[in-house]
Coordinates of C-alpha atoms and ligand atoms in Angstrom, one line a residue:
X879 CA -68.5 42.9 -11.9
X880 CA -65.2 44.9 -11.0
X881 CA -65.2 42.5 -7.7
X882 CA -64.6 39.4 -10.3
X883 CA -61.2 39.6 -10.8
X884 CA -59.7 40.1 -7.2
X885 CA -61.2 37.0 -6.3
X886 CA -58.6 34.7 -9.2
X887 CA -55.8 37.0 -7.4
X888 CA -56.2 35.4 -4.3
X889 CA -57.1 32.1 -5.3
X890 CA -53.6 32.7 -7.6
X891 CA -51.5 33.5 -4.2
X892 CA -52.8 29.8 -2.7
X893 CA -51.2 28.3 -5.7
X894 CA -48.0 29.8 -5.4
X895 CA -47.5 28.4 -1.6
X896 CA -45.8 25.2 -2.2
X897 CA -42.2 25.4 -4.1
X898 CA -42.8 26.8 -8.0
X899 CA -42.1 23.4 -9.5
X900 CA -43.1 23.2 -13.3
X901 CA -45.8 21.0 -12.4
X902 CA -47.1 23.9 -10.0
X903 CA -46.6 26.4 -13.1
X904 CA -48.9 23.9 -15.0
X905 CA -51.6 23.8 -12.8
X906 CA -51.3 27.6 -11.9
X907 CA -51.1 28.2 -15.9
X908 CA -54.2 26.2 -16.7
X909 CA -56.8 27.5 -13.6
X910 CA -55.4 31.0 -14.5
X911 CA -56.7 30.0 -18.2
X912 CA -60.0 28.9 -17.1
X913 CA -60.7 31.3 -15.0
X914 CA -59.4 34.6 -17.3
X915 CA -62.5 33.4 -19.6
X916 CA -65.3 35.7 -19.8
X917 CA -67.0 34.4 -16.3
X918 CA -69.7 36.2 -15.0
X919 CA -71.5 34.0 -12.1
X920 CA -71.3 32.3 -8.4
X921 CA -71.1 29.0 -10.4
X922 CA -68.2 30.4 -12.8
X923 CA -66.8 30.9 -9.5
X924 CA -67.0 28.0 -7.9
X925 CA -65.6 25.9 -10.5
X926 CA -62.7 27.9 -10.7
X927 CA -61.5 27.3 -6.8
X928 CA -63.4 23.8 -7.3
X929 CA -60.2 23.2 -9.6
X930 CA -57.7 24.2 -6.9
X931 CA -59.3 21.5 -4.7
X932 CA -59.2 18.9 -7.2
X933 CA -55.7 19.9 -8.0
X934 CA -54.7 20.0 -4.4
X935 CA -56.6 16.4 -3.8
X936 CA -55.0 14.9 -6.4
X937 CA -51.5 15.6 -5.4
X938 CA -52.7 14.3 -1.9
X939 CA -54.8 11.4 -2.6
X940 CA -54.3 10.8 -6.0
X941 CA -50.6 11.0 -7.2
X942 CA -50.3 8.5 -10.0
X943 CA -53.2 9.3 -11.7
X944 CA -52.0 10.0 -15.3
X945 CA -55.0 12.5 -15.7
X946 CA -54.4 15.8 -14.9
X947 CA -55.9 19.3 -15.0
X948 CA -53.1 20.2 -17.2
X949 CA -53.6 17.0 -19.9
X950 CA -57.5 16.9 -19.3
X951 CA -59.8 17.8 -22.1
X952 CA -61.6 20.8 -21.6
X953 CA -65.5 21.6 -21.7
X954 CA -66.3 24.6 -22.9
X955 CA -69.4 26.9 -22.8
X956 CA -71.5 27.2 -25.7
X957 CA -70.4 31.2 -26.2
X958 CA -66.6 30.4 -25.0
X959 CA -66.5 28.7 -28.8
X960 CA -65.4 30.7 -31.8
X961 CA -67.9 31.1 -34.3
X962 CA -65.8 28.8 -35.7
X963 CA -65.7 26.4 -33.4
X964 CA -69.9 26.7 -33.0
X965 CA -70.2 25.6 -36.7
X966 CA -67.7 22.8 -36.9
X967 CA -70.0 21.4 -33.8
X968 CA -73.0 21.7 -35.3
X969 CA -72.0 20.6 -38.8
X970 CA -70.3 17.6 -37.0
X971 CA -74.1 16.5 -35.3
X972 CA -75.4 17.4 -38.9
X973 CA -73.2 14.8 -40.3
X974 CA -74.2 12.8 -37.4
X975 CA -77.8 12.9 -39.1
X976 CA -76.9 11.7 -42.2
X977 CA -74.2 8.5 -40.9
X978 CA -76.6 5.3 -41.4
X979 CA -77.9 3.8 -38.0
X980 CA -76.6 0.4 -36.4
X981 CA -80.1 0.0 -34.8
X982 CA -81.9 -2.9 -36.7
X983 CA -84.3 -0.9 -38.9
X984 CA -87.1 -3.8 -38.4
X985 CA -87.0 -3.2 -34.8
X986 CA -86.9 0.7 -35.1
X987 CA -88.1 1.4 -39.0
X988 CA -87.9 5.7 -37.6
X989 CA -83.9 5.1 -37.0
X990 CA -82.9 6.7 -40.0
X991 CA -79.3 8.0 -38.9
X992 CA -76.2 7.5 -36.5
X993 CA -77.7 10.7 -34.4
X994 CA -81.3 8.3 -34.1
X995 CA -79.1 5.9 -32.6
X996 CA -79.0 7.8 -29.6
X997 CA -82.7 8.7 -29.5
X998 CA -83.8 4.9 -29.5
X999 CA -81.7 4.0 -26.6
X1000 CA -83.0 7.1 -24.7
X1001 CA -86.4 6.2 -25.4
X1002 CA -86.2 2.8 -24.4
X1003 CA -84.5 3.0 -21.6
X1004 CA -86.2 6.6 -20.4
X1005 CA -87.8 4.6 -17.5
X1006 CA -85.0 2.9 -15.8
X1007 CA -82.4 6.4 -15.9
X1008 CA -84.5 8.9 -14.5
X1009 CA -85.0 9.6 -10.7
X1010 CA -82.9 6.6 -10.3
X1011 CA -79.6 5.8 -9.1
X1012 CA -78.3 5.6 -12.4
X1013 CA -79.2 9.2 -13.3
X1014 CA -76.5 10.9 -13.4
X1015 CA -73.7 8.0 -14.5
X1016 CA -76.1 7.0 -17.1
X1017 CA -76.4 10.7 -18.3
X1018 CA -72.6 11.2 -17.9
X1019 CA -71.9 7.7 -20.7
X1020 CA -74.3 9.0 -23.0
X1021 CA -72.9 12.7 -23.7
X1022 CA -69.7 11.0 -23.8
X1023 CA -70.3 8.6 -26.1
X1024 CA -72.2 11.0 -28.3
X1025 CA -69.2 13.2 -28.4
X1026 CA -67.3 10.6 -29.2
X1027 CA -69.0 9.5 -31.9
X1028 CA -68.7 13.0 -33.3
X1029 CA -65.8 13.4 -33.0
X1030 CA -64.4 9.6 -34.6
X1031 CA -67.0 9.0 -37.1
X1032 CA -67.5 12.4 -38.2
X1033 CA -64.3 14.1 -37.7
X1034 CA -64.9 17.2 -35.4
X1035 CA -62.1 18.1 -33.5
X1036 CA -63.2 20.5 -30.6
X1037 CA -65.1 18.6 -26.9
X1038 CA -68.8 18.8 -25.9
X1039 CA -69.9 22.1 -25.5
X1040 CA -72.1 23.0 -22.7
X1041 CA -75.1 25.2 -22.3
X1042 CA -74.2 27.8 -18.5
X1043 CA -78.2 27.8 -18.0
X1044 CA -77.8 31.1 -15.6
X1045 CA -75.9 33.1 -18.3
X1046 CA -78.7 32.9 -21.0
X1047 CA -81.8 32.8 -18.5
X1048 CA -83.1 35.9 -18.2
X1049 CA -83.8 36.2 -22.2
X1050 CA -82.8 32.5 -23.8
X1051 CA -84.8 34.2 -27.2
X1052 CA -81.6 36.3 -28.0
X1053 CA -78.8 34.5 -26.8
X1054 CA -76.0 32.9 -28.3
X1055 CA -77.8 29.4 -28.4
X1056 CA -81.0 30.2 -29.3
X1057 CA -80.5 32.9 -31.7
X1058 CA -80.9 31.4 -35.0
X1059 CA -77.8 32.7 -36.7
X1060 CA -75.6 30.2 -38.5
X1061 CA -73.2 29.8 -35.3
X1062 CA -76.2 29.3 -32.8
X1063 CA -78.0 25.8 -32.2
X1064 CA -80.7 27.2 -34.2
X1065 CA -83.6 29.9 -33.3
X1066 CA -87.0 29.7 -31.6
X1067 CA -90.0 27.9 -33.2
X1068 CA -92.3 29.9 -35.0
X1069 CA -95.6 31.1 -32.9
X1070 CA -98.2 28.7 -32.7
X1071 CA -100.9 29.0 -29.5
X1072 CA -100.3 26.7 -27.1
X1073 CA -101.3 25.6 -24.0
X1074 CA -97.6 25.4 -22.3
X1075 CA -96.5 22.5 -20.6
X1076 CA -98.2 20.6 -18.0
X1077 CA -96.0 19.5 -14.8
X1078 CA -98.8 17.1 -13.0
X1079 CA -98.3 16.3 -9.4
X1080 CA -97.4 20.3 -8.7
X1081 CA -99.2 22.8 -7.0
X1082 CA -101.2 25.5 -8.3
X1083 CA -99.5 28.1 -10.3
X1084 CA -96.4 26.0 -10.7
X1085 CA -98.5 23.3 -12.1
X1086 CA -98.1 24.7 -15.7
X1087 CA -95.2 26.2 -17.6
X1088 CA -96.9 29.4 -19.5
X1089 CA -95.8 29.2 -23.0
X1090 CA -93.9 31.7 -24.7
X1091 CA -93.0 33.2 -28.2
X1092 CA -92.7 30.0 -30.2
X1093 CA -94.1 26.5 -30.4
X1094 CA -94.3 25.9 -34.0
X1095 CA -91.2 24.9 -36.6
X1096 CA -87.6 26.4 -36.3
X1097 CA -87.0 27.7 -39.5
X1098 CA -83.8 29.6 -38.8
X1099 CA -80.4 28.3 -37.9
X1100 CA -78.0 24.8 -38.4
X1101 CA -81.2 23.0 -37.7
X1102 CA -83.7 24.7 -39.8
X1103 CA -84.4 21.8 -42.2
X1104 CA -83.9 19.0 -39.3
X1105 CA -86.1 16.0 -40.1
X1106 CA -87.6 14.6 -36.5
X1107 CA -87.7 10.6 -37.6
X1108 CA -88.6 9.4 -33.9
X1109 CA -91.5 9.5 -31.2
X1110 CA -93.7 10.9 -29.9
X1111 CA -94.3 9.2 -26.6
X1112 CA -94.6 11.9 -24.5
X1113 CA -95.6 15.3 -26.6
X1114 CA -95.9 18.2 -24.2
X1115 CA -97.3 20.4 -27.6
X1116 CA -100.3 19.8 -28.9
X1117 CA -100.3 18.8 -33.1
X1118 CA -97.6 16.5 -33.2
X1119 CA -98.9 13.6 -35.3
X1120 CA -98.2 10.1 -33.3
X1121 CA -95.9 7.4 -34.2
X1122 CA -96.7 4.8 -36.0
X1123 CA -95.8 2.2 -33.3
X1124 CA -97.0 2.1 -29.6
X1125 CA -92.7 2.3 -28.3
X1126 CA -92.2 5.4 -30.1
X1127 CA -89.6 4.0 -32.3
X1128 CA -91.7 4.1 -35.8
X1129 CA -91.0 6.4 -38.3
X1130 CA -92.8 10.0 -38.0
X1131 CA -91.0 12.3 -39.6
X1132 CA -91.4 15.5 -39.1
X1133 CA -90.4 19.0 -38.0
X1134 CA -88.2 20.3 -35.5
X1135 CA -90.5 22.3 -32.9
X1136 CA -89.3 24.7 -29.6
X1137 CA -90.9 27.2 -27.7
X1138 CA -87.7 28.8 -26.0
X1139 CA -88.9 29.7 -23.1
X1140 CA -88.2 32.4 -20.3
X1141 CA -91.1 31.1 -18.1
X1142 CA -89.1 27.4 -17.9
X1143 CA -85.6 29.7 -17.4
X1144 CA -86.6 31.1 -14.3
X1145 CA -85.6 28.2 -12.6
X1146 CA -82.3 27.9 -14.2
X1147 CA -80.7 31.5 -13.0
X1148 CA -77.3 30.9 -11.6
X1149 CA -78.5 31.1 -7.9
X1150 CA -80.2 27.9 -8.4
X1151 CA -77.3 25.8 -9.9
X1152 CA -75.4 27.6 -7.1
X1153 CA -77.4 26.6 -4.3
X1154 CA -78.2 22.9 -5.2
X1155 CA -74.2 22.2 -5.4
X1156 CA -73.7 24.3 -2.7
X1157 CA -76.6 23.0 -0.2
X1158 CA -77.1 19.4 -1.1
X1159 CA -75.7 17.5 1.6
X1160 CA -76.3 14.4 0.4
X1161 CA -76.3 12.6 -2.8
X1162 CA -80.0 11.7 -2.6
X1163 CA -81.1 15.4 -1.9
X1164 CA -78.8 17.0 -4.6
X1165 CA -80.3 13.9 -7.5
X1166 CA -83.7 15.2 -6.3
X1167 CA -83.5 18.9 -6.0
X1168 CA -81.9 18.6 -9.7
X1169 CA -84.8 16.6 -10.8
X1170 CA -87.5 18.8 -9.2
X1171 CA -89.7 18.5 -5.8
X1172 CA -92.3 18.6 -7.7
X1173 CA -95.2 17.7 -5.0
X1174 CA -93.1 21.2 -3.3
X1175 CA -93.9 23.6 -6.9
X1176 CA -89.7 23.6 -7.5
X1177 CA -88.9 22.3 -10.6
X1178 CA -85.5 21.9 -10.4
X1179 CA -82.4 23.0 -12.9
X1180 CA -83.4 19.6 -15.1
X1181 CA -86.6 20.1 -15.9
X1182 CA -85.8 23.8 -16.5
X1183 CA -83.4 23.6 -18.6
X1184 CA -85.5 21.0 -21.2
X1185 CA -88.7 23.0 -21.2
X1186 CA -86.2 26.2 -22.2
X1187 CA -86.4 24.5 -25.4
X1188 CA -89.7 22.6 -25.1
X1189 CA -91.5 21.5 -28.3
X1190 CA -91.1 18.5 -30.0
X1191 CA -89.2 16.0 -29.4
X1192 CA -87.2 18.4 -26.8
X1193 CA -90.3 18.9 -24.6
X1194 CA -91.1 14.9 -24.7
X1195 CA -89.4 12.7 -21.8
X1196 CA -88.5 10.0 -23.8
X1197 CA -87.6 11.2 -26.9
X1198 CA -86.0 14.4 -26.0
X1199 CA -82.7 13.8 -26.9
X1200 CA -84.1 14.1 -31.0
X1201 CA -83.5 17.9 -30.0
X1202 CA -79.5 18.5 -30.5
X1203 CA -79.5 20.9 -27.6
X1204 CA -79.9 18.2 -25.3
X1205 CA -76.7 17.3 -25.4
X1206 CA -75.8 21.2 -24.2
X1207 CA -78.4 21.0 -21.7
X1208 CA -77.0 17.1 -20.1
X1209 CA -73.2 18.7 -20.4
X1210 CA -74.4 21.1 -18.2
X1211 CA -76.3 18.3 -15.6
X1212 CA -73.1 16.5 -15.9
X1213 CA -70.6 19.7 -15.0
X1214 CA -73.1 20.5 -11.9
X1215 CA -72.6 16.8 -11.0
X1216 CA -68.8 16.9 -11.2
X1217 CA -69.0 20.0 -9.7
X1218 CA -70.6 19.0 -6.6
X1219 CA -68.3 15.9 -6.5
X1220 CA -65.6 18.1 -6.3
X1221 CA -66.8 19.7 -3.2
X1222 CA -66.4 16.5 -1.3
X1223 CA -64.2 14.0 -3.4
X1224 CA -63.2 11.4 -1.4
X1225 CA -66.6 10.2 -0.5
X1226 CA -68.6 11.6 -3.5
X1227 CA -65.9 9.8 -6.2
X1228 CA -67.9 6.2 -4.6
X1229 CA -71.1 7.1 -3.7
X1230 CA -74.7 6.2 -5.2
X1231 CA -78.2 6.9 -4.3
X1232 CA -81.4 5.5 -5.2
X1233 CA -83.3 2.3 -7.0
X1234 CA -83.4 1.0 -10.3
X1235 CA -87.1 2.3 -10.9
X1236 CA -88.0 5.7 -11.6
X1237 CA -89.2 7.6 -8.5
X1238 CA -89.3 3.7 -6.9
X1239 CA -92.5 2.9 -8.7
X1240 CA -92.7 0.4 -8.9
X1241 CA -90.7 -0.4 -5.7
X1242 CA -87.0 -1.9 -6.2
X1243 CA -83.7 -2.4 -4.8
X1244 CA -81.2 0.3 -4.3
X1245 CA -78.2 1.0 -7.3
X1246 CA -75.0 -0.5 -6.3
X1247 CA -71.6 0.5 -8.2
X1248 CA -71.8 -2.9 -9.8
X1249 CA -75.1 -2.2 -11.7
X1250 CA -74.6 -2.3 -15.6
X1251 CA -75.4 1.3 -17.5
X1252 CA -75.3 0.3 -21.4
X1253 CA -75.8 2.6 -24.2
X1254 CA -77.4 -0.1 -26.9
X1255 CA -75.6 0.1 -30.0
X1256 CA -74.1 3.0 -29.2
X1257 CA -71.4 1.6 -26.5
X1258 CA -70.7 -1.5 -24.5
X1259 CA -72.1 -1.8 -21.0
X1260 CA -70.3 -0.8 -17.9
X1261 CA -69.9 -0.9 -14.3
X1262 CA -71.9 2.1 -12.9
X1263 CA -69.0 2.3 -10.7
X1264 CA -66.4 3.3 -14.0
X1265 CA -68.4 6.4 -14.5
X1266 CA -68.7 8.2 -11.2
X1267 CA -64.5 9.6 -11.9
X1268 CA -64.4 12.1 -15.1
X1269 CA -60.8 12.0 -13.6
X1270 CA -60.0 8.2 -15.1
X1271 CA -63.5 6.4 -14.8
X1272 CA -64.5 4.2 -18.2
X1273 CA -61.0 2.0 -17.1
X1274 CA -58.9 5.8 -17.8
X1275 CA -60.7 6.9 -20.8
X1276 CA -62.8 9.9 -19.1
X1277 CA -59.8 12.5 -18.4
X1278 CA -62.3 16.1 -18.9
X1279 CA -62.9 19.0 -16.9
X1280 CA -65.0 22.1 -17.3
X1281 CA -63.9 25.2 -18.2
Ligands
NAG1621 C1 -38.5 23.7 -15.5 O1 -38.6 24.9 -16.0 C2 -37.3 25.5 -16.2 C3 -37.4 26.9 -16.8 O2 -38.7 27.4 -16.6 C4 -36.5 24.6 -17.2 O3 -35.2 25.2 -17.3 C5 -36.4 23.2 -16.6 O4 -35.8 22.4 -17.5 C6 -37.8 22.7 -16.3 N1 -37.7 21.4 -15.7 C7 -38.4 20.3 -16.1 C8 -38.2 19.1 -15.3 O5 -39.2 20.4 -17.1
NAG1622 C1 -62.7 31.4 -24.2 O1 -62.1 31.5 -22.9 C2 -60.6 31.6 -22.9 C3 -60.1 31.6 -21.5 O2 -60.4 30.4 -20.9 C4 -60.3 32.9 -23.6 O3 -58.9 33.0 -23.7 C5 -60.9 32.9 -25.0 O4 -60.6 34.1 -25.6 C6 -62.4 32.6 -25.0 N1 -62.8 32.5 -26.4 C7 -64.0 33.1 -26.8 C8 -64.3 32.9 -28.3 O5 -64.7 33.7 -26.1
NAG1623 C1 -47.9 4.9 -7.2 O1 -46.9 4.4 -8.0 C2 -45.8 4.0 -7.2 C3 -44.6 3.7 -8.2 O2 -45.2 3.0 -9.3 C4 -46.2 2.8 -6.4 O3 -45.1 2.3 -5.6 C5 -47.3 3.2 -5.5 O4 -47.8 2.1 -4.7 C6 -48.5 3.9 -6.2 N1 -49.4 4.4 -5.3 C7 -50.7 4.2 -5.4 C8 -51.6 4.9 -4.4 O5 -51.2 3.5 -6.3
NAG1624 C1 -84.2 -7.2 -36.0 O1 -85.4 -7.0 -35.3 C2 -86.4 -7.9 -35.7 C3 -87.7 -7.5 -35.0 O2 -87.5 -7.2 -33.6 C4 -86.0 -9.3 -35.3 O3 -87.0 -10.3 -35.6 C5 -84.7 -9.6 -36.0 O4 -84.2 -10.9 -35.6 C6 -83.7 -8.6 -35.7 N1 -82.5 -8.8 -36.6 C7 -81.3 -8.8 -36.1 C8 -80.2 -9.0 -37.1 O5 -81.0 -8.8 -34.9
NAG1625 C1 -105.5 30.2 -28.1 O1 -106.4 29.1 -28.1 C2 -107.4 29.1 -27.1 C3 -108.2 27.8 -27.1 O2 -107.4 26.8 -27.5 C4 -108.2 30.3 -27.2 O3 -109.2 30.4 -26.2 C5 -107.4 31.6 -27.3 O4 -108.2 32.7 -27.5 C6 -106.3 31.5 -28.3 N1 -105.4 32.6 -28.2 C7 -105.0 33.3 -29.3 C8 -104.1 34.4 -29.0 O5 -105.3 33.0 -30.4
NAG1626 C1 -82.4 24.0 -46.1 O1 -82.8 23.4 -47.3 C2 -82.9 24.3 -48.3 C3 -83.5 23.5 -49.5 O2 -82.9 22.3 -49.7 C4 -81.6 24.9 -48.6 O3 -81.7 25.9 -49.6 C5 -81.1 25.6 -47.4 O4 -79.8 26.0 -47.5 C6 -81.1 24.6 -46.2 N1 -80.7 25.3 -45.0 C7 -79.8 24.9 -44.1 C8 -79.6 25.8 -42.9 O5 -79.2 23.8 -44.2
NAG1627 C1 -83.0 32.9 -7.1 O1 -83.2 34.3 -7.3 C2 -84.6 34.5 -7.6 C3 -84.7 36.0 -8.1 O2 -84.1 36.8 -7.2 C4 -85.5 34.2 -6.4 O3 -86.8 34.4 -6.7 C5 -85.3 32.7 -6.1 O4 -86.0 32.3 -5.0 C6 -83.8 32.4 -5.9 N1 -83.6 30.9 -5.8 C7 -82.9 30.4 -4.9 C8 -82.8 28.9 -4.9 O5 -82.3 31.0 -4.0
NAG1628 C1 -81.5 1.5 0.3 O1 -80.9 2.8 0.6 C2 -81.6 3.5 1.6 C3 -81.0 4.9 1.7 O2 -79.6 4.8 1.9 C4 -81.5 2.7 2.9 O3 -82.2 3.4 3.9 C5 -82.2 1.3 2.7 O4 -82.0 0.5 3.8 C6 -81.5 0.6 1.5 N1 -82.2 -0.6 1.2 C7 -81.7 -1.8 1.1 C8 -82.6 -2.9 0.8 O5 -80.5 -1.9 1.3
CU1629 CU1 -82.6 11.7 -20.0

């Protein structure tokens, strides 16, 4: 750990080489910010001289862009927030819960709530925005728009926090997030014998996720007396009752479930996250060692990260995002994404990879940068291409880094 801080001291030096203009000050001011915070990994690391680079390739390449690392809103890691700051987020998503949806309630009778809203449109469009090329833009829109529906319809003031995977993997039980005090997302489930989760297509012993401590209800923390209104499609638990309508979007409602789980974490330790920015050459490769080789036993930082939680719905493909932490776990996708764009900007600001069916079954054409990513009720479509810049994509209404 005592090596930590030389590292910022060098990085510092670079910054000072061109003439101490304010603007230089600025930039120098806010890295030295970010990286002063309580960093402890190679990724932490990364993203701070990551910020040099996109600081240095903006004054090259990308002068009059109004959005700078100075002005741009900041990201911040789930225990980088105040106690403070950890309730007014999760009383913001509670209040989420209780806005009345915009989803046409004869279409979706289980849309009780703004915060369902979201869920639909990730369940119905779970099979057209996963091992696609639309992944990771797709992704990107939806944890924006969700933050900014908390923050304009129910008044929170701070960004979307994001869950570091590699800080918390080693014992996700007892850590900030999954603690079950009144400033963590809410604990573990209670214990209820389960099978763990089943990853088909995978070799022998990584064909299974061994369950851990919980399974059942979560009964402490923000989210303790959550009502699930939407799915199942997809349970990977056993015991969750099914939905009244074959799409998932009846009404079931029910309780939250996890099983936070230190078998899924393994795969989330910093190394990975480090070595899939670090070693993806190509767009193609990084999408898929995220999302898992699975035929290979890996199951890559995605799928980690959402069988840390598991349960129901946060274990189920489609309707995952009916467990708050999903938008944690996606903040983080999205700043491993940004990050790796960073290491390459000028071609990774333009680039897509992949078709518009999951996995290419069945077979389709490639993405293009003109393909339309839409959010349902939740926001209007978009050009795929808007989204790939967090640096002035959505026509200069993305302007975020993370911190
Ligand atoms: C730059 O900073 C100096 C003092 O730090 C101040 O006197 C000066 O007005 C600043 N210039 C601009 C353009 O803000
Ligand atoms: C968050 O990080 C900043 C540095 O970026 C630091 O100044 C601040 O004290 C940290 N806050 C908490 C609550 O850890
Ligand atoms: C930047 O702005 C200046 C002045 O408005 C303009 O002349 C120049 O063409 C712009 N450069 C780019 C790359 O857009
Ligand atoms: C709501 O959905 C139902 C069933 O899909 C449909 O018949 C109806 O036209 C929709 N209403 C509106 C206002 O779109
Ligand atoms: C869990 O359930 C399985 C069968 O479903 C049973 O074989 C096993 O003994 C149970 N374990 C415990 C600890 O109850
Ligand atoms: C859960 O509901 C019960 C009964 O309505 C209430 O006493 C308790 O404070 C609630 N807990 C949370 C964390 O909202
Ligand atoms: C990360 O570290 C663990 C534990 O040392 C090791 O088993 C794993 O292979 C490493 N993963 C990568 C991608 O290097
Ligand atoms: C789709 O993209 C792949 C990979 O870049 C390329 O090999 C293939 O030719 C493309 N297909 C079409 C129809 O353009
Ligand atoms: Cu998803």
């Amino acid at each position: 750990m005592r090596l930590l801080p030389l590292l910022p001291l060098a990085l510092l030096a670079q910054a000072h080489s061109p003439p101490c203009t304010n603007k230089t000050d600025a930039t120098r001011d806010a890295i030295m910010e970010i990286i002063t915070s309580p960093h402890t990994d190679e990724v932490d690391l990364l993203a701070a001289k990551s910020l040099y680079t996109l600081s240095k390739w903006q004054k090259k390449h990308d002068r009059n862009n109004t959005c700078t690392i100075e002005n741009a809103v900041r990201r911040r890691e789930w225990s980088n927030l105040s106690g403070r700051e950890r309730i007014a987020y999760t009383d913001a998503v509670k209040c989420l819960q209780r806005l009345p949806a915009k989803t046409n309630s004869t279409y979706a009778p289980g849309a009780k709530s703004r915060f369902d809203d979201f869920v639909v449109t990730h369940i119905e469009q779970t099979l057209s925005i996963h091992d696609t090329a639309n992944f990771l833009t797709w992704h990107r829109y939806y944890v924006y728009t969700y933050e900014k529906a908390l923050r304009d319809e129910c008044g929170y003031e701070g960004y979307q926090p994001y869950w570091n995977w590699g800080k918390y993997a080693k014992d996700p039980i007892h850590s900030p997030l999954f603690d079950g005090s009144e400033t963590s997302m809410g604990g573990n489930g209670a214990y209820v014998n389960h099978t763990g989760v089943l990853i088909t297509g995978t070799p022998a012993p990584y064909d299974v996720i061994p369950p851990d401590q919980g399974g059942g209800c979560v009964t402490t923390g923000p989210f303790s007396n959550m009502t699930v209104n939407l799915g199942p499609l997809a349970a990977s638990i056993s015991g969750v009752p099914s939905n009244p309508l074959p799409n998932g979007l009846g009404h079931n409602p029910r309780c939250l479930r996890r099983d936070v789980n230190k078998n899924s974490a393994t795969v989330t330790t910093s190394n990975y996250t480090y070595a899939l920015i670090t070693e993806s050459e190509t767009l193609a490769r990084f999408q898929r060692v995220m999302q898992g080789e699975f035929s290979l036993g890996k199951w890559g930082v995605h799928t980690g990260g959402h069988y840390t939680v598991g349960g129901d719905p946060g274990g189920d493909f489609f309707a995952s995002s009916g467990d708050p932490t999903f938008y944690l776990h996606h903040g983080m996708i999205d700043r491993v994404y940004w990050l790796w764009q960073l290491q390459d900007l000028s071609t990774r600001l333009n680039e897509v990879a992949g078709t518009i069916t999951l996995g290419n079954v069945p077979p389709s054409r490639n993405g293009t940068v003109d393909d339309v990513v839409g959010l349902g009720v939740n926001a209007k479509g978009v050009r795929l291409g808007e989204l790939l810049n967090t640096m002035g994509g959505l026509g200069r209404e993305f302007c975020y880094v993370y911190v």
